[in-house]
């Protein structure tokens, strides 16, 4: 009669339906979030949104290069790297060129 001590209807409570599972819509959502961050990074805050897009793309790919890769995740990873590189180049150029009014 003690069904509450591990003998319930769900045998593996952490196997499916968790928020950050490796399969299902969560990986697709991370890929799309990374893609949006990567595109927005070209216009504003590339130094912040670029690495965010790279992390989201990497997590959406399942943290591996092997196997099938979702297209939005791969695009987010590549565009995030380009965003970050361009932001670093822009910051290095802004620091050495001496921007000013005159």
PDB file of N, CA and C in Angstrom:
ATOM      1  N   UNK A   1       0.803  -1.193   0.000  1.00  0.00           N
ATOM      2  CA  UNK A   1       0.000   0.000   0.000  1.00  0.00           C
ATOM      3  C   UNK A   1       0.853   1.268   0.000  1.00  0.00           C
ATOM      4  N   UNK A   2       2.154   1.127   0.104  1.00  0.00           N
ATOM      5  CA  UNK A   2       3.026   2.292   0.175  1.00  0.00           C
ATOM      6  C   UNK A   2       3.515   2.643  -1.232  1.00  0.00           C
ATOM      7  N   UNK A   3       2.644   3.173  -2.060  1.00  0.00           N
ATOM      8  CA  UNK A   3       2.977   3.470  -3.458  1.00  0.00           C
ATOM      9  C   UNK A   3       3.825   4.718  -3.595  1.00  0.00           C
ATOM     10  N   UNK A   4       3.958   5.485  -2.552  1.00  0.00           N
ATOM     11  CA  UNK A   4       4.686   6.737  -2.680  1.00  0.00           C
ATOM     12  C   UNK A   4       6.197   6.588  -2.550  1.00  0.00           C
ATOM     13  N   UNK A   5       6.690   5.412  -2.189  1.00  0.00           N
ATOM     14  CA  UNK A   5       8.118   5.227  -2.011  1.00  0.00           C
ATOM     15  C   UNK A   5       8.759   4.570  -3.229  1.00  0.00           C
ATOM     16  N   UNK A   6       8.716   5.255  -4.370  1.00  0.00           N
ATOM     17  CA  UNK A   6       9.411   4.781  -5.553  1.00  0.00           C
ATOM     18  C   UNK A   6       8.681   3.747  -6.365  1.00  0.00           C
ATOM     19  N   UNK A   7       7.452   3.417  -6.017  1.00  0.00           N
ATOM     20  CA  UNK A   7       6.701   2.405  -6.756  1.00  0.00           C
ATOM     21  C   UNK A   7       5.485   3.020  -7.437  1.00  0.00           C
ATOM     22  N   UNK A   8       5.653   4.219  -7.936  1.00  0.00           N
ATOM     23  CA  UNK A   8       4.544   4.904  -8.587  1.00  0.00           C
ATOM     24  C   UNK A   8       4.378   4.462 -10.029  1.00  0.00           C
ATOM     25  N   UNK A   9       3.582   5.201 -10.768  1.00  0.00           N
ATOM     26  CA  UNK A   9       3.302   4.840 -12.154  1.00  0.00           C
ATOM     27  C   UNK A   9       4.456   5.211 -13.075  1.00  0.00           C
ATOM     28  N   UNK A  10       5.264   6.177 -12.707  1.00  0.00           N
ATOM     29  CA  UNK A  10       6.400   6.596 -13.539  1.00  0.00           C
ATOM     30  C   UNK A  10       7.654   5.896 -13.050  1.00  0.00           C
ATOM     31  N   UNK A  11       8.240   5.072 -13.904  1.00  0.00           N
ATOM     32  CA  UNK A  11       9.422   4.324 -13.484  1.00  0.00           C
ATOM     33  C   UNK A  11      10.690   5.167 -13.500  1.00  0.00           C
ATOM     34  N   UNK A  12      10.819   6.024 -14.502  1.00  0.00           N
ATOM     35  CA  UNK A  12      12.016   6.855 -14.622  1.00  0.00           C
ATOM     36  C   UNK A  12      11.578   8.323 -14.676  1.00  0.00           C
ATOM     37  N   UNK A  13      11.443   8.975 -13.552  1.00  0.00           N
ATOM     38  CA  UNK A  13      10.873  10.327 -13.554  1.00  0.00           C
ATOM     39  C   UNK A  13      11.758  11.369 -14.227  1.00  0.00           C
ATOM     40  N   UNK A  14      13.049  11.114 -14.386  1.00  0.00           N
ATOM     41  CA  UNK A  14      13.920  12.112 -14.991  1.00  0.00           C
ATOM     42  C   UNK A  14      14.283  11.801 -16.439  1.00  0.00           C
ATOM     43  N   UNK A  15      13.673  10.792 -17.020  1.00  0.00           N
ATOM     44  CA  UNK A  15      14.086  10.404 -18.363  1.00  0.00           C
ATOM     45  C   UNK A  15      13.434  11.245 -19.447  1.00  0.00           C
ATOM     46  N   UNK A  16      12.179  11.610 -19.307  1.00  0.00           N
ATOM     47  CA  UNK A  16      11.496  12.380 -20.341  1.00  0.00           C
ATOM     48  C   UNK A  16      10.695  13.517 -19.709  1.00  0.00           C
ATOM     49  N   UNK A  17      10.472  14.532 -20.516  1.00  0.00           N
ATOM     50  CA  UNK A  17       9.631  15.620 -20.057  1.00  0.00           C
ATOM     51  C   UNK A  17      10.337  16.649 -19.211  1.00  0.00           C
ATOM     52  N   UNK A  18      11.625  16.562 -19.089  1.00  0.00           N
ATOM     53  CA  UNK A  18      12.345  17.571 -18.327  1.00  0.00           C
ATOM     54  C   UNK A  18      12.549  18.807 -19.188  1.00  0.00           C
ATOM     55  N   UNK A  19      12.790  19.942 -18.572  1.00  0.00           N
ATOM     56  CA  UNK A  19      12.881  21.191 -19.302  1.00  0.00           C
ATOM     57  C   UNK A  19      14.068  21.205 -20.265  1.00  0.00           C
ATOM     58  N   UNK A  20      15.221  20.697 -19.874  1.00  0.00           N
ATOM     59  CA  UNK A  20      16.420  20.784 -20.709  1.00  0.00           C
ATOM     60  C   UNK A  20      16.825  19.411 -21.218  1.00  0.00           C
ATOM     61  N   UNK A  21      15.877  18.667 -21.769  1.00  0.00           N
ATOM     62  CA  UNK A  21      16.200  17.356 -22.322  1.00  0.00           C
ATOM     63  C   UNK A  21      17.006  17.516 -23.608  1.00  0.00           C
ATOM     64  N   UNK A  22      17.716  16.474 -24.003  1.00  0.00           N
ATOM     65  CA  UNK A  22      18.586  16.550 -25.167  1.00  0.00           C
ATOM     66  C   UNK A  22      17.841  16.388 -26.485  1.00  0.00           C
ATOM     67  N   UNK A  23      16.631  15.931 -26.441  1.00  0.00           N
ATOM     68  CA  UNK A  23      15.851  15.761 -27.656  1.00  0.00           C
ATOM     69  C   UNK A  23      14.566  16.547 -27.544  1.00  0.00           C
ATOM     70  N   UNK A  24      13.892  16.713 -28.672  1.00  0.00           N
ATOM     71  CA  UNK A  24      12.610  17.390 -28.655  1.00  0.00           C
ATOM     72  C   UNK A  24      12.729  18.860 -29.004  1.00  0.00           C
ATOM     73  N   UNK A  25      11.729  19.615 -28.630  1.00  0.00           N
ATOM     74  CA  UNK A  25      11.673  21.020 -29.058  1.00  0.00           C
ATOM     75  C   UNK A  25      12.683  21.924 -28.373  1.00  0.00           C
ATOM     76  N   UNK A  26      13.285  21.489 -27.264  1.00  0.00           N
ATOM     77  CA  UNK A  26      14.208  22.371 -26.550  1.00  0.00           C
ATOM     78  C   UNK A  26      15.461  22.653 -27.372  1.00  0.00           C
ATOM     79  N   UNK A  27      15.989  21.650 -28.066  1.00  0.00           N
ATOM     80  CA  UNK A  27      17.167  21.873 -28.896  1.00  0.00           C
ATOM     81  C   UNK A  27      16.829  22.769 -30.079  1.00  0.00           C
ATOM     82  N   UNK A  28      15.656  22.591 -30.648  1.00  0.00           N
ATOM     83  CA  UNK A  28      15.231  23.446 -31.753  1.00  0.00           C
ATOM     84  C   UNK A  28      15.042  24.882 -31.275  1.00  0.00           C
ATOM     85  N   UNK A  29      14.481  25.035 -30.084  1.00  0.00           N
ATOM     86  CA  UNK A  29      14.285  26.371 -29.530  1.00  0.00           C
ATOM     87  C   UNK A  29      15.620  27.047 -29.264  1.00  0.00           C
ATOM     88  N   UNK A  30      16.576  26.319 -28.726  1.00  0.00           N
ATOM     89  CA  UNK A  30      17.902  26.893 -28.491  1.00  0.00           C
ATOM     90  C   UNK A  30      18.553  27.307 -29.802  1.00  0.00           C
ATOM     91  N   UNK A  31      18.374  26.518 -30.844  1.00  0.00           N
ATOM     92  CA  UNK A  31      18.931  26.862 -32.146  1.00  0.00           C
ATOM     93  C   UNK A  31      18.340  28.150 -32.686  1.00  0.00           C
ATOM     94  N   UNK A  32      17.038  28.311 -32.536  1.00  0.00           N
ATOM     95  CA  UNK A  32      16.381  29.524 -33.032  1.00  0.00           C
ATOM     96  C   UNK A  32      16.777  30.730 -32.188  1.00  0.00           C
ATOM     97  N   UNK A  33      16.876  30.553 -30.877  1.00  0.00           N
ATOM     98  CA  UNK A  33      17.317  31.648 -30.007  1.00  0.00           C
ATOM     99  C   UNK A  33      18.738  32.073 -30.386  1.00  0.00           C
ATOM    100  N   UNK A  34      19.602  31.094 -30.621  1.00  0.00           N
ATOM    101  CA  UNK A  34      20.966  31.411 -31.038  1.00  0.00           C
ATOM    102  C   UNK A  34      21.003  32.131 -32.369  1.00  0.00           C
ATOM    103  N   UNK A  35      20.144  31.729 -33.298  1.00  0.00           N
ATOM    104  CA  UNK A  35      20.095  32.374 -34.608  1.00  0.00           C
ATOM    105  C   UNK A  35      19.629  33.821 -34.485  1.00  0.00           C
ATOM    106  N   UNK A  36      18.628  34.060 -33.662  1.00  0.00           N
ATOM    107  CA  UNK A  36      18.141  35.424 -33.453  1.00  0.00           C
ATOM    108  C   UNK A  36      19.220  36.284 -32.799  1.00  0.00           C
ATOM    109  N   UNK A  37      19.917  35.735 -31.811  1.00  0.00           N
ATOM    110  CA  UNK A  37      21.001  36.483 -31.161  1.00  0.00           C
ATOM    111  C   UNK A  37      22.127  36.791 -32.145  1.00  0.00           C
ATOM    112  N   UNK A  38      22.431  35.843 -33.025  1.00  0.00           N
ATOM    113  CA  UNK A  38      23.507  36.047 -33.991  1.00  0.00           C
ATOM    114  C   UNK A  38      23.155  37.147 -34.981  1.00  0.00           C
ATOM    115  N   UNK A  39      21.920  37.143 -35.474  1.00  0.00           N
ATOM    116  CA  UNK A  39      21.505  38.179 -36.428  1.00  0.00           C
ATOM    117  C   UNK A  39      21.440  39.530 -35.740  1.00  0.00           C
ATOM    118  N   UNK A  40      20.909  39.581 -34.533  1.00  0.00           N
ATOM    119  CA  UNK A  40      20.841  40.848 -33.800  1.00  0.00           C
ATOM    120  C   UNK A  40      22.236  41.349 -33.446  1.00  0.00           C
ATOM    121  N   UNK A  41      23.185  40.441 -33.268  1.00  0.00           N
ATOM    122  CA  UNK A  41      24.547  40.827 -32.919  1.00  0.00           C
ATOM    123  C   UNK A  41      25.255  41.599 -34.018  1.00  0.00           C
ATOM    124  N   UNK A  42      24.796  41.455 -35.266  1.00  0.00           N
ATOM    125  CA  UNK A  42      25.384  42.242 -36.342  1.00  0.00           C
ATOM    126  C   UNK A  42      25.032  43.716 -36.220  1.00  0.00           C
ATOM    127  N   UNK A  43      23.939  44.032 -35.533  1.00  0.00           N
ATOM    128  CA  UNK A  43      23.473  45.404 -35.441  1.00  0.00           C
ATOM    129  C   UNK A  43      23.782  46.044 -34.093  1.00  0.00           C
ATOM    130  N   UNK A  44      23.616  45.314 -33.008  1.00  0.00           N
ATOM    131  CA  UNK A  44      23.870  45.860 -31.669  1.00  0.00           C
ATOM    132  C   UNK A  44      24.551  44.818 -30.801  1.00  0.00           C
ATOM    133  N   UNK A  45      25.433  45.238 -29.943  1.00  0.00           N
ATOM    134  CA  UNK A  45      26.042  44.417 -28.893  1.00  0.00           C
ATOM    135  C   UNK A  45      26.606  43.090 -29.402  1.00  0.00           C
ATOM    136  N   UNK A  46      27.380  43.149 -30.479  1.00  0.00           N
ATOM    137  CA  UNK A  46      27.963  41.941 -31.043  1.00  0.00           C
ATOM    138  C   UNK A  46      28.898  41.228 -30.088  1.00  0.00           C
ATOM    139  N   UNK A  47      29.567  41.975 -29.212  1.00  0.00           N
ATOM    140  CA  UNK A  47      30.516  41.371 -28.281  1.00  0.00           C
ATOM    141  C   UNK A  47      29.788  40.531 -27.220  1.00  0.00           C
ATOM    142  N   UNK A  48      28.509  40.825 -26.982  1.00  0.00           N
ATOM    143  CA  UNK A  48      27.727  40.059 -26.017  1.00  0.00           C
ATOM    144  C   UNK A  48      26.877  39.001 -26.723  1.00  0.00           C
ATOM    145  N   UNK A  49      26.182  39.406 -27.783  1.00  0.00           N
ATOM    146  CA  UNK A  49      25.258  38.497 -28.453  1.00  0.00           C
ATOM    147  C   UNK A  49      25.978  37.435 -29.279  1.00  0.00           C
ATOM    148  N   UNK A  50      27.195  37.715 -29.724  1.00  0.00           N
ATOM    149  CA  UNK A  50      27.963  36.721 -30.470  1.00  0.00           C
ATOM    150  C   UNK A  50      28.266  35.480 -29.640  1.00  0.00           C
ATOM    151  N   UNK A  51      28.881  35.634 -28.468  1.00  0.00           N
ATOM    152  CA  UNK A  51      29.122  34.454 -27.629  1.00  0.00           C
ATOM    153  C   UNK A  51      27.837  33.774 -27.155  1.00  0.00           C
ATOM    154  N   UNK A  52      26.771  34.551 -26.911  1.00  0.00           N
ATOM    155  CA  UNK A  52      25.495  33.942 -26.523  1.00  0.00           C
ATOM    156  C   UNK A  52      24.982  33.056 -27.654  1.00  0.00           C
ATOM    157  N   UNK A  53      25.089  33.547 -28.896  1.00  0.00           N
ATOM    158  CA  UNK A  53      24.653  32.761 -30.054  1.00  0.00           C
ATOM    159  C   UNK A  53      25.503  31.505 -30.212  1.00  0.00           C
ATOM    160  N   UNK A  54      26.806  31.628 -29.953  1.00  0.00           N
ATOM    161  CA  UNK A  54      27.680  30.461 -30.063  1.00  0.00           C
ATOM    162  C   UNK A  54      27.314  29.404 -29.022  1.00  0.00           C
ATOM    163  N   UNK A  55      27.053  29.825 -27.806  1.00  0.00           N
ATOM    164  CA  UNK A  55      26.699  28.876 -26.742  1.00  0.00           C
ATOM    165  C   UNK A  55      25.355  28.212 -27.052  1.00  0.00           C
ATOM    166  N   UNK A  56      24.369  29.001 -27.481  1.00  0.00           N
ATOM    167  CA  UNK A  56      23.059  28.431 -27.806  1.00  0.00           C
ATOM    168  C   UNK A  56      23.177  27.454 -28.974  1.00  0.00           C
ATOM    169  N   UNK A  57      23.962  27.807 -29.985  1.00  0.00           N
ATOM    170  CA  UNK A  57      24.148  26.905 -31.113  1.00  0.00           C
ATOM    171  C   UNK A  57      24.839  25.619 -30.715  1.00  0.00           C
ATOM    172  N   UNK A  58      25.845  25.729 -29.869  1.00  0.00           N
ATOM    173  CA  UNK A  58      26.586  24.546 -29.411  1.00  0.00           C
ATOM    174  C   UNK A  58      25.694  23.624 -28.581  1.00  0.00           C
ATOM    175  N   UNK A  59      24.881  24.210 -27.689  1.00  0.00           N
ATOM    176  CA  UNK A  59      23.967  23.398 -26.888  1.00  0.00           C
ATOM    177  C   UNK A  59      22.871  22.782 -27.750  1.00  0.00           C
ATOM    178  N   UNK A  60      22.418  23.507 -28.757  1.00  0.00           N
ATOM    179  CA  UNK A  60      21.378  22.974 -29.638  1.00  0.00           C
ATOM    180  C   UNK A  60      21.908  21.835 -30.506  1.00  0.00           C
ATOM    181  N   UNK A  61      23.200  21.846 -30.768  1.00  0.00           N
ATOM    182  CA  UNK A  61      23.802  20.758 -31.538  1.00  0.00           C
ATOM    183  C   UNK A  61      24.061  19.541 -30.653  1.00  0.00           C
ATOM    184  N   UNK A  62      23.778  19.621 -29.398  1.00  0.00           N
ATOM    185  CA  UNK A  62      23.991  18.504 -28.488  1.00  0.00           C
ATOM    186  C   UNK A  62      25.417  18.419 -28.004  1.00  0.00           C
ATOM    187  N   UNK A  63      26.152  19.513 -28.062  1.00  0.00           N
ATOM    188  CA  UNK A  63      27.545  19.620 -27.599  1.00  0.00           C
ATOM    189  C   UNK A  63      28.460  18.613 -28.286  1.00  0.00           C
ATOM    190  N   UNK A  64      28.215  18.357 -29.549  1.00  0.00           N
ATOM    191  CA  UNK A  64      29.076  17.445 -30.297  1.00  0.00           C
ATOM    192  C   UNK A  64      29.069  17.821 -31.772  1.00  0.00           C
ATOM    193  N   UNK A  65      30.140  17.476 -32.463  1.00  0.00           N
ATOM    194  CA  UNK A  65      30.218  17.708 -33.906  1.00  0.00           C
ATOM    195  C   UNK A  65      29.716  16.506 -34.680  1.00  0.00           C
ATOM    196  N   UNK A  66      29.606  15.354 -34.041  1.00  0.00           N
ATOM    197  CA  UNK A  66      29.208  14.126 -34.729  1.00  0.00           C
ATOM    198  C   UNK A  66      27.699  14.080 -34.909  1.00  0.00           C
ATOM    199  N   UNK A  67      27.272  13.301 -35.878  1.00  0.00           N
ATOM    200  CA  UNK A  67      25.841  13.101 -36.097  1.00  0.00           C
ATOM    201  C   UNK A  67      25.223  14.217 -36.913  1.00  0.00           C
ATOM    202  N   UNK A  68      23.916  14.204 -36.981  1.00  0.00           N
ATOM    203  CA  UNK A  68      23.205  15.228 -37.750  1.00  0.00           C
ATOM    204  C   UNK A  68      23.145  16.514 -36.938  1.00  0.00           C
ATOM    205  N   UNK A  69      23.388  17.600 -37.634  1.00  0.00           N
ATOM    206  CA  UNK A  69      23.359  18.904 -36.981  1.00  0.00           C
ATOM    207  C   UNK A  69      22.152  19.678 -37.479  1.00  0.00           C
ATOM    208  N   UNK A  70      21.358  20.249 -36.587  1.00  0.00           N
ATOM    209  CA  UNK A  70      20.265  21.100 -37.043  1.00  0.00           C
ATOM    210  C   UNK A  70      20.807  22.369 -37.682  1.00  0.00           C
ATOM    211  N   UNK A  71      20.202  22.784 -38.778  1.00  0.00           N
ATOM    212  CA  UNK A  71      20.706  23.932 -39.536  1.00  0.00           C
ATOM    213  C   UNK A  71      20.707  25.215 -38.716  1.00  0.00           C
ATOM    214  N   UNK A  72      19.623  25.578 -37.994  1.00  0.00           N
ATOM    215  CA  UNK A  72      19.682  26.829 -37.218  1.00  0.00           C
ATOM    216  C   UNK A  72      20.799  26.833 -36.178  1.00  0.00           C
ATOM    217  N   UNK A  73      21.084  25.680 -35.588  1.00  0.00           N
ATOM    218  CA  UNK A  73      22.139  25.617 -34.575  1.00  0.00           C
ATOM    219  C   UNK A  73      23.502  25.862 -35.202  1.00  0.00           C
ATOM    220  N   UNK A  74      23.758  25.259 -36.351  1.00  0.00           N
ATOM    221  CA  UNK A  74      25.038  25.444 -37.021  1.00  0.00           C
ATOM    222  C   UNK A  74      25.198  26.881 -37.508  1.00  0.00           C
ATOM    223  N   UNK A  75      24.131  27.455 -38.067  1.00  0.00           N
ATOM    224  CA  UNK A  75      24.176  28.848 -38.529  1.00  0.00           C
ATOM    225  C   UNK A  75      24.393  29.784 -37.343  1.00  0.00           C
ATOM    226  N   UNK A  76      23.735  29.511 -36.210  1.00  0.00           N
ATOM    227  CA  UNK A  76      23.916  30.340 -35.023  1.00  0.00           C
ATOM    228  C   UNK A  76      25.353  30.280 -34.532  1.00  0.00           C
ATOM    229  N   UNK A  77      25.955  29.098 -34.564  1.00  0.00           N
ATOM    230  CA  UNK A  77      27.340  28.951 -34.115  1.00  0.00           C
ATOM    231  C   UNK A  77      28.288  29.732 -35.026  1.00  0.00           C
ATOM    232  N   UNK A  78      28.110  29.605 -36.332  1.00  0.00           N
ATOM    233  CA  UNK A  78      29.004  30.281 -37.274  1.00  0.00           C
ATOM    234  C   UNK A  78      28.809  31.793 -37.229  1.00  0.00           C
ATOM    235  N   UNK A  79      27.554  32.251 -37.262  1.00  0.00           N
ATOM    236  CA  UNK A  79      27.310  33.695 -37.217  1.00  0.00           C
ATOM    237  C   UNK A  79      27.715  34.294 -35.877  1.00  0.00           C
ATOM    238  N   UNK A  80      27.555  33.557 -34.799  1.00  0.00           N
ATOM    239  CA  UNK A  80      28.009  34.039 -33.492  1.00  0.00           C
ATOM    240  C   UNK A  80      29.513  34.214 -33.450  1.00  0.00           C
ATOM    241  N   UNK A  81      30.251  33.286 -34.081  1.00  0.00           N
ATOM    242  CA  UNK A  81      31.707  33.428 -34.149  1.00  0.00           C
ATOM    243  C   UNK A  81      32.095  34.645 -34.986  1.00  0.00           C
ATOM    244  N   UNK A  82      31.385  34.867 -36.089  1.00  0.00           N
ATOM    245  CA  UNK A  82      31.670  36.043 -36.931  1.00  0.00           C
ATOM    246  C   UNK A  82      31.345  37.320 -36.176  1.00  0.00           C
ATOM    247  N   UNK A  83      30.202  37.346 -35.465  1.00  0.00           N
ATOM    248  CA  UNK A  83      29.853  38.507 -34.639  1.00  0.00           C
ATOM    249  C   UNK A  83      30.944  38.828 -33.631  1.00  0.00           C
ATOM    250  N   UNK A  84      31.393  37.805 -32.939  1.00  0.00           N
ATOM    251  CA  UNK A  84      32.411  38.006 -31.908  1.00  0.00           C
ATOM    252  C   UNK A  84      33.708  38.501 -32.515  1.00  0.00           C
ATOM    253  N   UNK A  85      34.127  37.909 -33.622  1.00  0.00           N
ATOM    254  CA  UNK A  85      35.359  38.324 -34.280  1.00  0.00           C
ATOM    255  C   UNK A  85      35.274  39.767 -34.766  1.00  0.00           C
ATOM    256  N   UNK A  86      34.168  40.132 -35.397  1.00  0.00           N
ATOM    257  CA  UNK A  86      34.010  41.509 -35.867  1.00  0.00           C
ATOM    258  C   UNK A  86      33.969  42.504 -34.711  1.00  0.00           C
ATOM    259  N   UNK A  87      33.333  42.121 -33.606  1.00  0.00           N
ATOM    260  CA  UNK A  87      33.277  43.019 -32.451  1.00  0.00           C
ATOM    261  C   UNK A  87      34.661  43.219 -31.846  1.00  0.00           C
ATOM    262  N   UNK A  88      35.461  42.153 -31.792  1.00  0.00           N
ATOM    263  CA  UNK A  88      36.823  42.281 -31.255  1.00  0.00           C
ATOM    264  C   UNK A  88      37.672  43.155 -32.172  1.00  0.00           C
ATOM    265  N   UNK A  89      37.546  42.950 -33.483  1.00  0.00           N
ATOM    266  CA  UNK A  89      38.299  43.784 -34.433  1.00  0.00           C
ATOM    267  C   UNK A  89      37.868  45.240 -34.312  1.00  0.00           C
ATOM    268  N   UNK A  90      36.558  45.471 -34.192  1.00  0.00           N
ATOM    269  CA  UNK A  90      36.065  46.836 -34.071  1.00  0.00           C
ATOM    270  C   UNK A  90      36.559  47.486 -32.787  1.00  0.00           C
ATOM    271  N   UNK A  91      36.549  46.739 -31.675  1.00  0.00           N
ATOM    272  CA  UNK A  91      37.027  47.296 -30.401  1.00  0.00           C
ATOM    273  C   UNK A  91      38.522  47.572 -30.443  1.00  0.00           C
ATOM    274  N   UNK A  92      39.284  46.701 -31.098  1.00  0.00           N
ATOM    275  CA  UNK A  92      40.731  46.930 -31.210  1.00  0.00           C
ATOM    276  C   UNK A  92      41.009  48.150 -32.075  1.00  0.00           C
ATOM    277  N   UNK A  93      40.238  48.308 -33.145  1.00  0.00           N
ATOM    278  CA  UNK A  93      40.420  49.462 -34.012  1.00  0.00           C
ATOM    279  C   UNK A  93      39.988  50.751 -33.342  1.00  0.00           C
ATOM    280  N   UNK A  94      38.929  50.699 -32.562  1.00  0.00           N
ATOM    281  CA  UNK A  94      38.444  51.897 -31.868  1.00  0.00           C
ATOM    282  C   UNK A  94      39.415  52.329 -30.780  1.00  0.00           C
ATOM    283  N   UNK A  95      40.144  51.379 -30.221  1.00  0.00           N
ATOM    284  CA  UNK A  95      41.085  51.726 -29.159  1.00  0.00           C
ATOM    285  C   UNK A  95      42.378  52.306 -29.682  1.00  0.00           C
ATOM    286  N   UNK A  96      42.768  51.980 -30.913  1.00  0.00           N
ATOM    287  CA  UNK A  96      44.057  52.437 -31.425  1.00  0.00           C
ATOM    288  C   UNK A  96      43.950  53.596 -32.399  1.00  0.00           C
ATOM    289  N   UNK A  97      42.802  53.817 -32.984  1.00  0.00           N
ATOM    290  CA  UNK A  97      42.691  54.843 -34.021  1.00  0.00           C
ATOM    291  C   UNK A  97      42.523  56.234 -33.440  1.00  0.00           C
ATOM    292  N   UNK A  98      42.191  56.374 -32.194  1.00  0.00           N
ATOM    293  CA  UNK A  98      42.035  57.679 -31.583  1.00  0.00           C
ATOM    294  C   UNK A  98      40.801  58.421 -32.064  1.00  0.00           C
ATOM    295  N   UNK A  99      39.647  57.830 -31.885  1.00  0.00           N
ATOM    296  CA  UNK A  99      38.413  58.487 -32.297  1.00  0.00           C
ATOM    297  C   UNK A  99      38.203  59.744 -31.478  1.00  0.00           C
ATOM    298  N   UNK A 100      37.792  60.784 -32.114  1.00  0.00           N
ATOM    299  CA  UNK A 100      37.537  62.033 -31.416  1.00  0.00           C
ATOM    300  C   UNK A 100      36.764  62.976 -32.310  1.00  0.00           C
ATOM    301  N   UNK A 101      36.486  64.152 -31.829  1.00  0.00           N
ATOM    302  CA  UNK A 101      35.721  65.136 -32.614  1.00  0.00           C
ATOM    303  C   UNK A 101      36.581  65.750 -33.698  1.00  0.00           C
ATOM    304  N   UNK A 102      37.863  65.988 -33.434  1.00  0.00           N
ATOM    305  CA  UNK A 102      38.700  66.688 -34.414  1.00  0.00           C
ATOM    306  C   UNK A 102      39.865  65.845 -34.841  1.00  0.00           C
TER     307      UNK A 102
END
